[in-house]
Coordinates of C-alpha atoms and ligand atoms in Angstrom, one line a residue:
M2 CA 120.1 91.5 -5.1
K3 CA 122.4 93.2 -3.7
T4 CA 124.0 96.4 -4.1
K5 CA 126.6 96.9 -2.3
I6 CA 128.1 100.3 -1.1
F7 CA 130.9 102.4 -1.7
C8 CA 132.9 105.1 -0.2
D9 CA 134.8 108.3 -2.6
I10 CA 137.0 109.1 -0.4
A11 CA 140.6 110.2 0.2
D12 CA 140.3 111.8 3.1
L13 CA 142.5 109.8 6.0
K14 CA 140.4 110.2 8.5
L15 CA 137.7 110.1 7.1
I16 CA 138.7 106.8 5.7
K17 CA 139.7 105.2 8.8
F18 CA 135.4 106.5 10.4
F19 CA 134.8 104.8 7.4
N20 CA 136.3 101.8 7.3
K21 CA 134.1 100.5 10.1
K22 CA 130.9 101.2 9.3
K23 CA 128.9 97.6 7.9
I24 CA 127.2 99.4 5.6
V25 CA 130.6 100.5 3.8
D26 CA 132.0 97.5 0.8
G27 CA 134.3 99.4 0.1
F28 CA 136.5 102.6 -1.4
T29 CA 137.1 104.3 -4.8
T30 CA 139.6 107.2 -4.5
N31 CA 140.5 109.3 -7.9
P32 CA 143.7 112.5 -8.1
T33 CA 140.9 115.4 -7.1
L34 CA 139.7 114.2 -4.2
M35 CA 143.6 112.9 -3.6
R36 CA 144.7 116.5 -4.1
K37 CA 141.6 117.9 -1.6
A38 CA 142.4 116.2 0.7
G39 CA 146.3 117.2 0.9
A40 CA 148.6 114.4 -0.6
K41 CA 150.9 116.1 -1.6
N42 CA 153.6 111.9 -2.1
Y43 CA 150.7 109.5 -4.3
K44 CA 152.9 106.4 -3.2
L45 CA 152.9 107.2 0.9
Y46 CA 149.2 108.5 0.9
S47 CA 147.8 105.6 -0.9
Q48 CA 149.7 103.7 1.5
Q49 CA 148.8 104.9 4.3
I50 CA 144.9 104.8 2.8
L51 CA 145.5 100.9 2.5
K52 CA 147.0 100.6 6.0
I53 CA 143.5 101.6 7.3
A54 CA 141.3 100.3 4.8
T55 CA 143.4 96.0 5.0
K56 CA 140.4 94.4 3.6
K57 CA 137.9 96.7 1.7
K58 CA 138.3 96.7 -1.8
I59 CA 139.8 99.7 -3.3
S60 CA 140.7 101.4 -6.4
L61 CA 143.5 103.6 -6.5
E62 CA 144.0 106.0 -10.0
V63 CA 146.8 106.0 -12.8
F64 CA 147.4 109.8 -14.1
G65 CA 149.4 108.8 -16.5
D66 CA 148.7 109.2 -20.7
N67 CA 149.7 106.9 -22.3
Y68 CA 149.7 103.0 -23.1
K69 CA 153.5 102.3 -21.4
D70 CA 153.2 105.2 -18.4
I71 CA 149.5 103.7 -17.9
H72 CA 150.9 100.2 -17.2
K73 CA 153.6 100.4 -15.3
Q74 CA 151.8 103.0 -13.1
A75 CA 148.8 99.9 -13.2
L76 CA 151.8 97.8 -12.3
K77 CA 152.8 99.5 -9.2
I78 CA 149.6 100.0 -7.9
N79 CA 148.8 96.6 -8.4
S80 CA 152.0 95.3 -5.9
W81 CA 150.4 97.8 -3.3
G82 CA 147.9 95.8 -2.0
K83 CA 145.8 92.3 -2.7
N84 CA 142.8 94.5 -1.9
V85 CA 143.4 97.3 -5.1
Y86 CA 141.8 97.7 -7.8
V87 CA 143.5 100.1 -10.5
K88 CA 141.3 103.0 -11.8
I89 CA 142.1 103.1 -15.5
P90 CA 140.7 105.9 -17.5
V91 CA 138.8 103.9 -20.5
V92 CA 140.5 106.9 -22.7
N93 CA 143.9 109.1 -22.1
S94 CA 143.4 113.5 -22.5
K95 CA 143.4 113.0 -26.4
G96 CA 140.4 110.7 -26.0
L97 CA 142.1 107.2 -27.1
F98 CA 140.6 104.0 -26.4
M99 CA 142.8 102.6 -23.5
G100 CA 141.9 98.5 -24.4
K101 CA 145.2 98.1 -25.5
V102 CA 146.6 98.6 -22.0
I103 CA 143.4 97.1 -20.3
K104 CA 143.8 94.0 -22.6
E105 CA 147.1 93.3 -21.2
L106 CA 146.6 94.4 -17.1
C107 CA 143.5 91.7 -17.6
K108 CA 146.2 88.6 -18.6
K109 CA 148.4 89.3 -15.8
N110 CA 144.9 89.2 -14.0
I111 CA 144.7 93.0 -12.8
K112 CA 141.8 94.0 -11.2
M113 CA 141.0 97.1 -12.9
N114 CA 138.1 99.7 -11.9
I115 CA 138.0 101.1 -15.4
T116 CA 136.7 105.3 -14.5
A117 CA 135.0 108.2 -16.9
V118 CA 132.8 106.3 -18.7
Y119 CA 129.1 107.8 -19.8
T120 CA 128.2 105.2 -22.2
S121 CA 126.8 101.9 -22.6
Q122 CA 128.5 102.0 -26.2
Q123 CA 132.1 102.4 -24.3
V124 CA 130.8 99.6 -21.5
S125 CA 130.9 97.1 -24.7
K126 CA 134.4 98.0 -26.4
I127 CA 135.2 97.9 -22.6
L128 CA 133.8 94.6 -23.0
K129 CA 135.2 93.0 -25.8
V130 CA 138.9 93.7 -24.6
I131 CA 138.7 91.7 -21.1
N132 CA 138.4 88.0 -20.6
K133 CA 136.3 86.0 -18.3
K134 CA 138.5 86.0 -15.5
T135 CA 139.4 88.4 -13.8
K136 CA 138.0 91.4 -11.7
I137 CA 136.6 94.0 -13.2
I138 CA 134.6 97.5 -12.3
I139 CA 133.6 99.5 -14.7
S140 CA 133.0 103.0 -12.8
L141 CA 129.5 104.2 -14.9
F142 CA 129.9 108.9 -14.1
I143 CA 126.1 109.2 -13.7
G144 CA 126.0 112.4 -11.8
R145 CA 128.1 114.4 -14.8
A146 CA 125.9 112.9 -17.4
S147 CA 123.0 114.6 -16.4
D148 CA 125.0 117.8 -14.7
A149 CA 125.6 118.2 -18.5
G150 CA 121.9 117.8 -19.0
K151 CA 122.2 114.0 -20.3
D152 CA 119.3 111.2 -19.6
P153 CA 122.4 108.6 -17.9
I154 CA 119.7 105.4 -17.2
P155 CA 119.5 104.2 -20.2
E156 CA 122.7 104.2 -21.3
I157 CA 123.3 102.3 -17.0
I158 CA 119.8 99.8 -18.1
K159 CA 121.8 99.0 -21.0
S160 CA 125.3 98.7 -19.4
I161 CA 123.9 96.2 -16.8
K162 CA 122.7 94.6 -19.4
L163 CA 125.7 93.6 -21.2
S164 CA 127.7 93.5 -18.9
K165 CA 125.1 90.0 -17.7
K166 CA 127.8 86.8 -19.9
F167 CA 130.7 88.6 -17.5
K168 CA 130.5 86.7 -14.4
N169 CA 132.9 89.0 -13.1
V170 CA 132.5 92.2 -15.0
E171 CA 130.3 94.5 -12.3
I172 CA 128.7 98.2 -13.3
L173 CA 129.1 100.8 -10.7
W174 CA 126.9 104.0 -10.6
A175 CA 129.8 106.2 -10.0
S176 CA 129.6 110.6 -9.3
V177 CA 126.1 110.2 -6.8
R178 CA 124.1 113.4 -6.8
E179 CA 121.6 112.7 -4.0
P180 CA 121.0 110.1 -1.6
Y181 CA 117.7 108.7 -3.1
N182 CA 120.3 107.4 -6.6
Y183 CA 121.1 104.2 -3.8
I184 CA 117.5 103.6 -4.4
Q185 CA 117.8 103.9 -8.3
A186 CA 121.1 101.7 -8.4
K187 CA 119.2 99.1 -6.8
Q188 CA 116.7 98.9 -8.4
L189 CA 118.5 99.1 -12.4
G190 CA 120.4 96.3 -10.7
C191 CA 124.2 97.8 -9.8
H192 CA 125.7 95.4 -8.9
I193 CA 128.1 98.8 -6.7
I194 CA 127.5 102.5 -6.1
T195 CA 130.3 104.5 -5.3
I196 CA 128.9 107.2 -2.6
P197 CA 129.9 110.4 -0.6
P198 CA 130.5 110.7 2.7
S199 CA 128.2 113.2 4.0
I200 CA 125.4 111.0 1.6
I201 CA 125.9 107.8 2.8
E202 CA 125.1 108.7 6.1
K203 CA 122.3 110.1 5.2
I204 CA 121.0 106.5 2.7
E205 CA 121.7 105.2 6.9
N206 CA 119.0 107.6 8.3
F207 CA 116.6 106.8 5.6
G208 CA 112.8 105.6 6.3
K209 CA 111.6 108.9 8.3
S210 CA 107.5 109.3 8.1
Y211 CA 106.3 112.3 5.7
D212 CA 104.5 113.5 8.7
K213 CA 107.9 113.9 9.9
L214 CA 109.7 114.9 7.4
T215 CA 106.7 118.1 7.2
I216 CA 106.9 118.5 10.9
E217 CA 111.0 118.8 10.7
T218 CA 110.7 121.5 7.4
V219 CA 108.2 124.2 9.3
K220 CA 110.1 123.6 12.7
T221 CA 113.1 124.7 10.5
F222 CA 111.4 127.5 9.0
L223 CA 110.4 128.7 12.5
N224 CA 113.2 128.3 14.4
D225 CA 115.0 130.7 11.8
S226 CA 112.8 132.9 11.4
K227 CA 113.1 133.5 15.4
K228 CA 116.5 133.5 15.6
S229 CA 116.4 136.9 12.8
N230 CA 113.8 137.9 15.4
F231 CA 111.9 138.6 11.9
K232 CA 108.3 140.8 13.0
I233 CA 105.6 142.2 10.6
D234 CA 103.7 145.0 12.9
Y235 CA 99.9 144.4 12.6
Ligands
G3P15 O1 135.7 109.0 -7.6 C1 134.3 108.4 -8.9 C2 133.6 109.5 -8.9 O2 132.2 108.8 -8.2 C3 133.8 110.9 -8.7 O3 131.7 111.5 -8.7 O4 130.9 114.2 -7.6 O5 133.2 114.4 -9.4 O6 131.1 114.0 -9.8 P1 132.2 113.7 -8.8

């Protein structure tokens, strides 16, 4: 099975650049990335993204914090494009499971990306409220879990296993920390991995030999010692 690469991004110029790449199958955004990219008007900014990425899947997140707002925002965001996946947090900021709204949106066949997921237990709860025909991505935040000293690998392995009965569910490795995460995601049979632009470029250059790496490393240290004019008297 192929592990699809999405680009975790909000900057419009970079989206233009990465949209042309064959290696990139889709895009994910979030309010933090949008804010960093300078977005002021959420709807207009999202629509600018959708004007660039007309064919590839794109996840756009709701920012409501209760069932009603999330439901309304999801319907709006969904109407902005056929390639949109509405990103719904698994719980709200009070820790309340958003199962009810996920279930309702499923009935309307709204494609969703359930986000901020960390455990297979959460995945199991999500799978209980969805139907079998709606396309659902479930995003596990692997990097943030390991940042907190947790081992996220057993959680993603169990999540992939649980998702096997649902042919429209894809498990996404989110919160990437290093290029090697792509190899790990492939080995585990993860459906998708979403990767920041700079790490995608490193993945495109995979394959250097150990000999080449060692020479490059030594050269860098040598060049920097020359540039700094380091000297030891002997
Ligand atoms: O877009 C969701 C996720 O990939 C965020 O990653 O690096 O902010 O933990 P990060």
